[in-house]
mmCIF file with all atom_site columns, C-alpha atoms in Angstrom:
data_model
loop_
_atom_site.group_PDB
_atom_site.id
_atom_site.type_symbol
_atom_site.label_atom_id
_atom_site.label_alt_id
_atom_site.label_comp_id
_atom_site.label_asym_id
_atom_site.label_entity_id
_atom_site.label_seq_id
_atom_site.pdbx_PDB_ins_code
_atom_site.Cartn_x
_atom_site.Cartn_y
_atom_site.Cartn_z
_atom_site.occupancy
_atom_site.B_iso_or_equiv
_atom_site.pdbx_formal_charge
_atom_site.auth_seq_id
_atom_site.auth_comp_id
_atom_site.auth_asym_id
_atom_site.auth_atom_id
_atom_site.pdbx_PDB_model_num
ATOM 1   C CA . MET A 1 1   ? -0.104 0.053   -0.027 1.00 0.00 ? 1   MET A CA 1
ATOM 2   C CA . VAL A 1 2   ? 1.940  3.177   -0.846 1.00 0.00 ? 2   VAL A CA 1
ATOM 3   C CA . ARG A 1 3   ? -0.686 6.613   0.496  1.00 0.00 ? 3   ARG A CA 1
ATOM 4   C CA . ASP A 1 4   ? 0.812  10.307  0.230  1.00 0.00 ? 4   ASP A CA 1
ATOM 5   C CA . HIS A 1 5   ? 4.402  9.174   0.091  1.00 0.00 ? 5   HIS A CA 1
ATOM 6   C CA . SER A 1 6   ? 3.868  6.732   2.772  1.00 0.00 ? 6   SER A CA 1
ATOM 7   C CA . ILE A 1 7   ? 4.352  3.038   2.862  1.00 0.00 ? 7   ILE A CA 1
ATOM 8   C CA . ILE A 1 8   ? 3.089  0.446   4.540  1.00 0.00 ? 8   ILE A CA 1
ATOM 9   C CA . THR A 1 9   ? 4.115  -3.472  3.422  1.00 0.00 ? 9   THR A CA 1
ATOM 10  C CA . MET A 1 10  ? 2.526  -6.521  5.732  1.00 0.00 ? 10  MET A CA 1
ATOM 11  C CA . VAL A 1 11  ? 3.554  -9.894  6.075  1.00 0.00 ? 11  VAL A CA 1
ATOM 12  C CA . MET A 1 12  ? 1.903  -12.211 7.228  1.00 0.00 ? 12  MET A CA 1
ATOM 13  C CA . ASP A 1 13  ? 3.699  -15.095 7.460  1.00 0.00 ? 13  ASP A CA 1
ATOM 14  C CA . TYR A 1 14  ? 6.455  -14.332 9.360  1.00 0.00 ? 14  TYR A CA 1
ATOM 15  C CA . SER A 1 15  ? 4.534  -11.100 11.347 1.00 0.00 ? 15  SER A CA 1
ATOM 16  C CA . ILE A 1 16  ? 6.248  -8.079  9.064  1.00 0.00 ? 16  ILE A CA 1
ATOM 17  C CA . ILE A 1 17  ? 4.988  -5.003  9.254  1.00 0.00 ? 17  ILE A CA 1
ATOM 18  C CA . THR A 1 18  ? 6.898  -1.364  7.993  1.00 0.00 ? 18  THR A CA 1
ATOM 19  C CA . ILE A 1 19  ? 4.949  1.793   8.006  1.00 0.00 ? 19  ILE A CA 1
ATOM 20  C CA . VAL A 1 20  ? 6.959  5.186   6.159  1.00 0.00 ? 20  VAL A CA 1
ATOM 21  C CA . ARG A 1 21  ? 5.398  7.978   6.800  1.00 0.00 ? 21  ARG A CA 1
ATOM 22  C CA . ASP A 1 22  ? 6.290  11.769  6.969  1.00 0.00 ? 22  ASP A CA 1
ATOM 23  C CA . HIS A 1 23  ? 10.353 10.052  7.297  1.00 0.00 ? 23  HIS A CA 1
ATOM 24  C CA . SER A 1 24  ? 9.150  8.016   10.193 1.00 0.00 ? 24  SER A CA 1
ATOM 25  C CA . ILE A 1 25  ? 9.883  3.932   9.909  1.00 0.00 ? 25  ILE A CA 1
ATOM 26  C CA . ILE A 1 26  ? 8.148  1.317   12.162 1.00 0.00 ? 26  ILE A CA 1
ATOM 27  C CA . THR A 1 27  ? 9.366  -1.825  12.156 1.00 0.00 ? 27  THR A CA 1
ATOM 28  C CA . MET A 1 28  ? 7.718  -5.040  13.625 1.00 0.00 ? 28  MET A CA 1
ATOM 29  C CA . VAL A 1 29  ? 8.486  -8.903  13.491 1.00 0.00 ? 29  VAL A CA 1
ATOM 30  C CA . MET A 1 30  ? 6.680  -10.871 15.744 1.00 0.00 ? 30  MET A CA 1
ATOM 31  C CA . ASP A 1 31  ? 8.139  -14.006 16.177 1.00 0.00 ? 31  ASP A CA 1
ATOM 32  C CA . TYR A 1 32  ? 11.100 -12.663 17.188 1.00 0.00 ? 32  TYR A CA 1
ATOM 33  C CA . SER A 1 33  ? 9.397  -9.884  18.975 1.00 0.00 ? 33  SER A CA 1
ATOM 34  C CA . ILE A 1 34  ? 11.743 -6.896  17.369 1.00 0.00 ? 34  ILE A CA 1
ATOM 35  C CA . ILE A 1 35  ? 9.909  -3.148  16.972 1.00 0.00 ? 35  ILE A CA 1
ATOM 36  C CA . THR A 1 36  ? 11.917 0.111   15.186 1.00 0.00 ? 36  THR A CA 1
ATOM 37  C CA . MET A 1 37  ? 10.571 3.088   15.169 1.00 0.00 ? 37  MET A CA 1
ATOM 38  C CA . VAL A 1 38  ? 12.282 6.333   13.757 1.00 0.00 ? 38  VAL A CA 1
ATOM 39  C CA . MET A 1 39  ? 11.138 9.540   14.035 1.00 0.00 ? 39  MET A CA 1
ATOM 40  C CA . ASP A 1 40  ? 12.346 12.981  13.979 1.00 0.00 ? 40  ASP A CA 1
ATOM 41  C CA . HIS A 1 41  ? 16.099 11.218  14.034 1.00 0.00 ? 41  HIS A CA 1
ATOM 42  C CA . SER A 1 42  ? 14.878 8.795   17.667 1.00 0.00 ? 42  SER A CA 1
ATOM 43  C CA . ILE A 1 43  ? 15.571 5.431   17.472 1.00 0.00 ? 43  ILE A CA 1
ATOM 44  C CA . ILE A 1 44  ? 13.360 3.393   19.633 1.00 0.00 ? 44  ILE A CA 1
ATOM 45  C CA . THR A 1 45  ? 14.563 -0.551  19.206 1.00 0.00 ? 45  THR A CA 1
ATOM 46  C CA . ILE A 1 46  ? 12.524 -3.068  21.384 1.00 0.00 ? 46  ILE A CA 1
ATOM 47  C CA . GLY A 1 47  ? 13.164 -6.968  21.459 1.00 0.00 ? 47  GLY A CA 1
ATOM 48  C CA . MET A 1 48  ? 11.389 -9.065  23.884 1.00 0.00 ? 48  MET A CA 1
ATOM 49  C CA . ASP A 1 49  ? 13.117 -12.377 23.578 1.00 0.00 ? 49  ASP A CA 1
ATOM 50  C CA . HIS A 1 50  ? 16.445 -10.932 25.050 1.00 0.00 ? 50  HIS A CA 1
ATOM 51  C CA . SER A 1 51  ? 14.373 -7.644  26.043 1.00 0.00 ? 51  SER A CA 1
ATOM 52  C CA . ILE A 1 52  ? 16.208 -5.155  24.726 1.00 0.00 ? 52  ILE A CA 1
ATOM 53  C CA . ILE A 1 53  ? 15.164 -1.818  24.467 1.00 0.00 ? 53  ILE A CA 1
ATOM 54  C CA . THR A 1 54  ? 16.538 1.167   22.707 1.00 0.00 ? 54  THR A CA 1
ATOM 55  C CA . ILE A 1 55  ? 15.850 4.877   22.449 1.00 0.00 ? 55  ILE A CA 1
ATOM 56  C CA . VAL A 1 56  ? 18.085 7.807   21.240 1.00 0.00 ? 56  VAL A CA 1
ATOM 57  C CA . ARG A 1 57  ? 15.823 10.779  21.569 1.00 0.00 ? 57  ARG A CA 1
ATOM 58  C CA . ASP A 1 58  ? 18.090 14.790  21.533 1.00 0.00 ? 58  ASP A CA 1
ATOM 59  C CA . HIS A 1 59  ? 22.121 12.487  22.422 1.00 0.00 ? 59  HIS A CA 1
ATOM 60  C CA . SER A 1 60  ? 20.587 10.562  25.053 1.00 0.00 ? 60  SER A CA 1
ATOM 61  C CA . ILE A 1 61  ? 20.459 7.132   24.970 1.00 0.00 ? 61  ILE A CA 1
ATOM 62  C CA . ILE A 1 62  ? 18.155 4.708   27.750 1.00 0.00 ? 62  ILE A CA 1
ATOM 63  C CA . THR A 1 63  ? 19.574 0.882   26.908 1.00 0.00 ? 63  THR A CA 1
ATOM 64  C CA . MET A 1 64  ? 18.051 -1.779  28.846 1.00 0.00 ? 64  MET A CA 1
ATOM 65  C CA . VAL A 1 65  ? 18.682 -5.165  29.016 1.00 0.00 ? 65  VAL A CA 1
ATOM 66  C CA . ARG A 1 66  ? 16.040 -7.341  31.272 1.00 0.00 ? 66  ARG A CA 1
ATOM 67  C CA . ASP A 1 67  ? 18.217 -10.788 31.324 1.00 0.00 ? 67  ASP A CA 1
ATOM 68  C CA . HIS A 1 68  ? 21.154 -9.242  32.727 1.00 0.00 ? 68  HIS A CA 1
ATOM 69  C CA . SER A 1 69  ? 19.594 -6.188  34.285 1.00 0.00 ? 69  SER A CA 1
ATOM 70  C CA . ILE A 1 70  ? 21.739 -3.474  32.360 1.00 0.00 ? 70  ILE A CA 1
ATOM 71  C CA . ILE A 1 71  ? 20.303 -0.278  32.098 1.00 0.00 ? 71  ILE A CA 1
ATOM 72  C CA . THR A 1 72  ? 22.418 2.405   30.608 1.00 0.00 ? 72  THR A CA 1
ATOM 73  C CA . MET A 1 73  ? 21.432 6.125   30.535 1.00 0.00 ? 73  MET A CA 1
ATOM 74  C CA . VAL A 1 74  ? 22.995 8.977   28.779 1.00 0.00 ? 74  VAL A CA 1
ATOM 75  C CA . MET A 1 75  ? 21.542 11.864  29.094 1.00 0.00 ? 75  MET A CA 1
ATOM 76  C CA . ASP A 1 76  ? 22.927 15.783  28.728 1.00 0.00 ? 76  ASP A CA 1
ATOM 77  C CA . TYR A 1 77  ? 26.742 14.399  29.097 1.00 0.00 ? 77  TYR A CA 1
ATOM 78  C CA . SER A 1 78  ? 25.882 12.219  32.670 1.00 0.00 ? 78  SER A CA 1
ATOM 79  C CA . ILE A 1 79  ? 26.109 9.159   32.241 1.00 0.00 ? 79  ILE A CA 1
ATOM 80  C CA . ILE A 1 80  ? 23.895 6.314   34.529 1.00 0.00 ? 80  ILE A CA 1
ATOM 81  C CA . THR A 1 81  ? 24.603 2.979   34.049 1.00 0.00 ? 81  THR A CA 1
ATOM 82  C CA . ILE A 1 82  ? 23.096 0.149   36.548 1.00 0.00 ? 82  ILE A CA 1
ATOM 83  C CA . VAL A 1 83  ? 23.783 -4.087  36.977 1.00 0.00 ? 83  VAL A CA 1
ATOM 84  C CA . ARG A 1 84  ? 21.678 -5.648  39.167 1.00 0.00 ? 84  ARG A CA 1
ATOM 85  C CA . ASP A 1 85  ? 22.826 -8.569  39.183 1.00 0.00 ? 85  ASP A CA 1
ATOM 86  C CA . HIS A 1 86  ? 25.909 -7.783  40.540 1.00 0.00 ? 86  HIS A CA 1
ATOM 87  C CA . SER A 1 87  ? 24.414 -4.504  41.998 1.00 0.00 ? 87  SER A CA 1
ATOM 88  C CA . ILE A 1 88  ? 26.807 -1.890  40.658 1.00 0.00 ? 88  ILE A CA 1
ATOM 89  C CA . ILE A 1 89  ? 25.540 1.497   40.036 1.00 0.00 ? 89  ILE A CA 1
ATOM 90  C CA . THR A 1 90  ? 27.559 4.474   38.545 1.00 0.00 ? 90  THR A CA 1
ATOM 91  C CA . MET A 1 91  ? 26.178 7.955   38.209 1.00 0.00 ? 91  MET A CA 1
ATOM 92  C CA . VAL A 1 92  ? 28.692 10.611  36.253 1.00 0.00 ? 92  VAL A CA 1
ATOM 93  C CA . ARG A 1 93  ? 26.552 13.732  36.160 1.00 0.00 ? 93  ARG A CA 1
ATOM 94  C CA . ASP A 1 94  ? 28.438 17.284  36.036 1.00 0.00 ? 94  ASP A CA 1
ATOM 95  C CA . HIS A 1 95  ? 31.603 15.775  36.400 1.00 0.00 ? 95  HIS A CA 1
ATOM 96  C CA . SER A 1 96  ? 31.036 14.644  39.657 1.00 0.00 ? 96  SER A CA 1
ATOM 97  C CA . ILE A 1 97  ? 31.038 10.083  39.555 1.00 0.00 ? 97  ILE A CA 1
ATOM 98  C CA . ILE A 1 98  ? 28.833 7.932   42.297 1.00 0.00 ? 98  ILE A CA 1
ATOM 99  C CA . THR A 1 99  ? 29.815 4.572   42.150 1.00 0.00 ? 99  THR A CA 1
ATOM 100 C CA . MET A 1 100 ? 28.116 2.021   44.332 1.00 0.00 ? 100 MET A CA 1
ATOM 101 C CA . VAL A 1 101 ? 28.758 -1.797  44.341 1.00 0.00 ? 101 VAL A CA 1
ATOM 102 C CA . ARG A 1 102 ? 26.324 -3.361  46.878 1.00 0.00 ? 102 ARG A CA 1
ATOM 103 C CA . ASP A 1 103 ? 27.565 -6.709  47.352 1.00 0.00 ? 103 ASP A CA 1
ATOM 104 C CA . HIS A 1 104 ? 31.266 -5.829  48.614 1.00 0.00 ? 104 HIS A CA 1
ATOM 105 C CA . SER A 1 105 ? 29.788 -2.612  49.945 1.00 0.00 ? 105 SER A CA 1
ATOM 106 C CA . ILE A 1 106 ? 31.454 -0.361  48.265 1.00 0.00 ? 106 ILE A CA 1
ATOM 107 C CA . ILE A 1 107 ? 30.867 3.204   47.823 1.00 0.00 ? 107 ILE A CA 1
ATOM 108 C CA . THR A 1 108 ? 32.686 5.674   46.247 1.00 0.00 ? 108 THR A CA 1
ATOM 109 C CA . ILE A 1 109 ? 31.685 9.563   45.721 1.00 0.00 ? 109 ILE A CA 1
ATOM 110 C CA . VAL A 1 110 ? 33.703 11.791  43.366 1.00 0.00 ? 110 VAL A CA 1
ATOM 111 C CA . ILE A 1 111 ? 32.330 15.463  43.711 1.00 0.00 ? 111 ILE A CA 1
ATOM 112 C CA . ASP A 1 112 ? 34.010 18.826  42.541 1.00 0.00 ? 112 ASP A CA 1
ATOM 113 C CA . HIS A 1 113 ? 37.718 16.504  42.655 1.00 0.00 ? 113 HIS A CA 1
ATOM 114 C CA . SER A 1 114 ? 36.731 15.662  46.603 1.00 0.00 ? 114 SER A CA 1
ATOM 115 C CA . ILE A 1 115 ? 37.104 11.294  46.785 1.00 0.00 ? 115 ILE A CA 1
ATOM 116 C CA . ILE A 1 116 ? 34.698 9.779   49.604 1.00 0.00 ? 116 ILE A CA 1
ATOM 117 C CA . THR A 1 117 ? 34.834 6.171   49.451 1.00 0.00 ? 117 THR A CA 1
ATOM 118 C CA . ILE A 1 118 ? 32.701 4.123   51.674 1.00 0.00 ? 118 ILE A CA 1
ATOM 119 C CA . VAL A 1 119 ? 33.761 0.238   52.894 1.00 0.00 ? 119 VAL A CA 1
ATOM 120 C CA . SER A 1 120 ? 30.812 -1.532  54.833 1.00 0.00 ? 120 SER A CA 1
ATOM 121 C CA . SER A 1 121 ? 31.976 -4.701  56.667 1.00 0.00 ? 121 SER A CA 1
ATOM 122 C CA . PRO A 1 122 ? 29.189 -7.433  57.753 1.00 0.00 ? 122 PRO A CA 1
ATOM 123 C CA . TRP A 1 123 ? 30.581 -7.461  61.044 1.00 0.00 ? 123 TRP A CA 1
#
Protein backbone atom coordinates (compact mmCIF):
# COMPACT_ATOMS: atom_id res chain seq x y z
CA MET A 1 0.00 0.00 0.00
CA VAL A 2 1.35 3.41 -0.96
CA ARG A 3 -0.58 6.49 0.17
CA ASP A 4 0.83 10.02 0.02
CA HIS A 5 4.46 8.89 0.22
CA SER A 6 3.59 6.49 3.07
CA ILE A 7 4.48 2.84 2.53
CA ILE A 8 2.84 0.02 4.45
CA THR A 9 4.14 -3.54 4.03
CA MET A 10 2.51 -6.46 5.81
CA VAL A 11 3.67 -10.07 5.64
CA MET A 12 1.53 -12.27 7.87
CA ASP A 13 3.40 -15.60 7.79
CA TYR A 14 6.57 -14.10 9.26
CA SER A 15 4.70 -11.13 10.76
CA ILE A 16 6.61 -8.24 9.23
CA ILE A 17 4.95 -4.85 9.32
CA THR A 18 6.71 -1.81 7.89
CA ILE A 19 5.18 1.64 7.96
CA VAL A 20 6.96 4.65 6.46
CA ARG A 21 5.25 8.00 6.98
CA ASP A 22 6.87 11.43 6.78
CA HIS A 23 10.40 10.07 7.23
CA SER A 24 9.31 8.02 10.27
CA ILE A 25 9.84 4.27 10.00
CA ILE A 26 8.04 1.67 12.09
CA THR A 27 9.12 -1.97 11.71
CA MET A 28 7.55 -4.81 13.67
CA VAL A 29 8.66 -8.44 13.50
CA MET A 30 6.37 -10.55 15.67
CA ASP A 31 8.17 -13.91 15.67
CA TYR A 32 11.39 -12.43 17.04
CA SER A 33 9.60 -9.53 18.77
CA ILE A 34 11.57 -6.67 17.25
CA ILE A 35 9.97 -3.24 17.16
CA THR A 36 11.93 -0.39 15.61
CA MET A 37 10.61 3.14 15.44
CA VAL A 38 12.48 6.02 13.85
CA MET A 39 10.75 9.36 14.35
CA ASP A 40 12.41 12.78 14.10
CA HIS A 41 15.92 11.36 14.49
CA SER A 42 14.81 9.39 17.59
CA ILE A 43 15.26 5.62 17.43
CA ILE A 44 13.28 3.21 19.58
CA THR A 45 14.21 -0.48 19.41
CA ILE A 46 12.42 -3.11 21.49
CA GLY A 47 13.47 -6.76 21.42
CA MET A 48 11.20 -8.75 23.72
CA ASP A 49 12.85 -12.17 23.63
CA HIS A 50 16.09 -10.87 25.11
CA SER A 51 14.46 -7.69 26.46
CA ILE A 52 16.58 -5.02 24.82
CA ILE A 53 15.14 -1.52 24.75
CA THR A 54 17.13 1.25 23.08
CA ILE A 55 15.85 4.79 22.89
CA VAL A 56 17.86 7.55 21.22
CA ARG A 57 16.34 11.01 21.47
CA ASP A 58 18.14 14.33 21.17
CA HIS A 59 21.58 12.81 21.80
CA SER A 60 20.27 10.98 24.90
CA ILE A 61 20.62 7.19 24.88
CA ILE A 62 18.62 4.81 27.05
CA THR A 63 19.51 1.10 26.87
CA MET A 64 17.81 -1.56 28.98
CA VAL A 65 18.73 -5.25 28.97
CA ARG A 66 16.48 -7.12 31.37
CA ASP A 67 17.94 -10.62 31.34
CA HIS A 68 21.21 -9.39 32.80
CA SER A 69 19.61 -6.20 34.21
CA ILE A 70 21.77 -3.56 32.55
CA ILE A 71 20.36 -0.06 32.31
CA THR A 72 22.44 2.65 30.65
CA MET A 73 21.19 6.20 30.36
CA VAL A 74 23.12 8.99 28.68
CA MET A 75 21.35 12.33 28.98
CA ASP A 76 23.03 15.72 28.60
CA TYR A 77 26.50 14.17 29.01
CA SER A 78 25.42 12.45 32.27
CA ILE A 79 25.86 8.67 32.33
CA ILE A 80 23.84 6.36 34.54
CA THR A 81 24.70 2.65 34.51
CA ILE A 82 22.85 0.11 36.67
CA VAL A 83 23.77 -3.58 36.76
CA ARG A 84 21.45 -5.35 39.18
CA ASP A 85 22.84 -8.88 39.23
CA HIS A 86 26.14 -7.67 40.65
CA SER A 87 24.60 -4.43 42.00
CA ILE A 88 26.82 -1.85 40.33
CA ILE A 89 25.46 1.67 40.02
CA THR A 90 27.55 4.33 38.30
CA MET A 91 26.36 7.88 37.88
CA VAL A 92 28.36 10.61 36.15
CA ARG A 93 26.78 14.06 36.28
CA ASP A 94 28.54 17.40 35.94
CA HIS A 95 31.96 15.81 36.47
CA SER A 96 30.79 14.13 39.71
CA ILE A 97 31.08 10.34 39.85
CA ILE A 98 29.02 8.11 42.12
CA THR A 99 29.83 4.38 42.16
CA MET A 100 28.00 1.86 44.31
CA VAL A 101 28.84 -1.84 44.55
CA ARG A 102 26.41 -3.54 46.91
CA ASP A 103 27.76 -7.08 47.06
CA HIS A 104 31.01 -5.84 48.57
CA SER A 105 29.43 -2.61 49.91
CA ILE A 106 31.72 -0.05 48.32
CA ILE A 107 30.44 3.47 47.77
CA THR A 108 32.67 5.99 46.01
CA ILE A 109 31.65 9.60 45.46
CA VAL A 110 33.84 12.04 43.55
CA ILE A 111 32.52 15.61 43.67
CA ASP A 112 34.65 18.62 42.71
CA HIS A 113 37.92 16.65 42.88
CA SER A 114 37.09 15.41 46.41
CA ILE A 115 36.85 11.65 46.88
CA ILE A 116 34.59 9.97 49.43
CA THR A 117 34.87 6.19 49.76
CA ILE A 118 32.73 4.11 52.11
CA VAL A 119 33.47 0.41 52.61
CA SER A 120 30.94 -1.36 54.83
CA SER A 121 32.06 -4.53 56.56
CA PRO A 122 29.53 -7.27 57.40
CA TRP A 123 30.47 -7.23 61.08
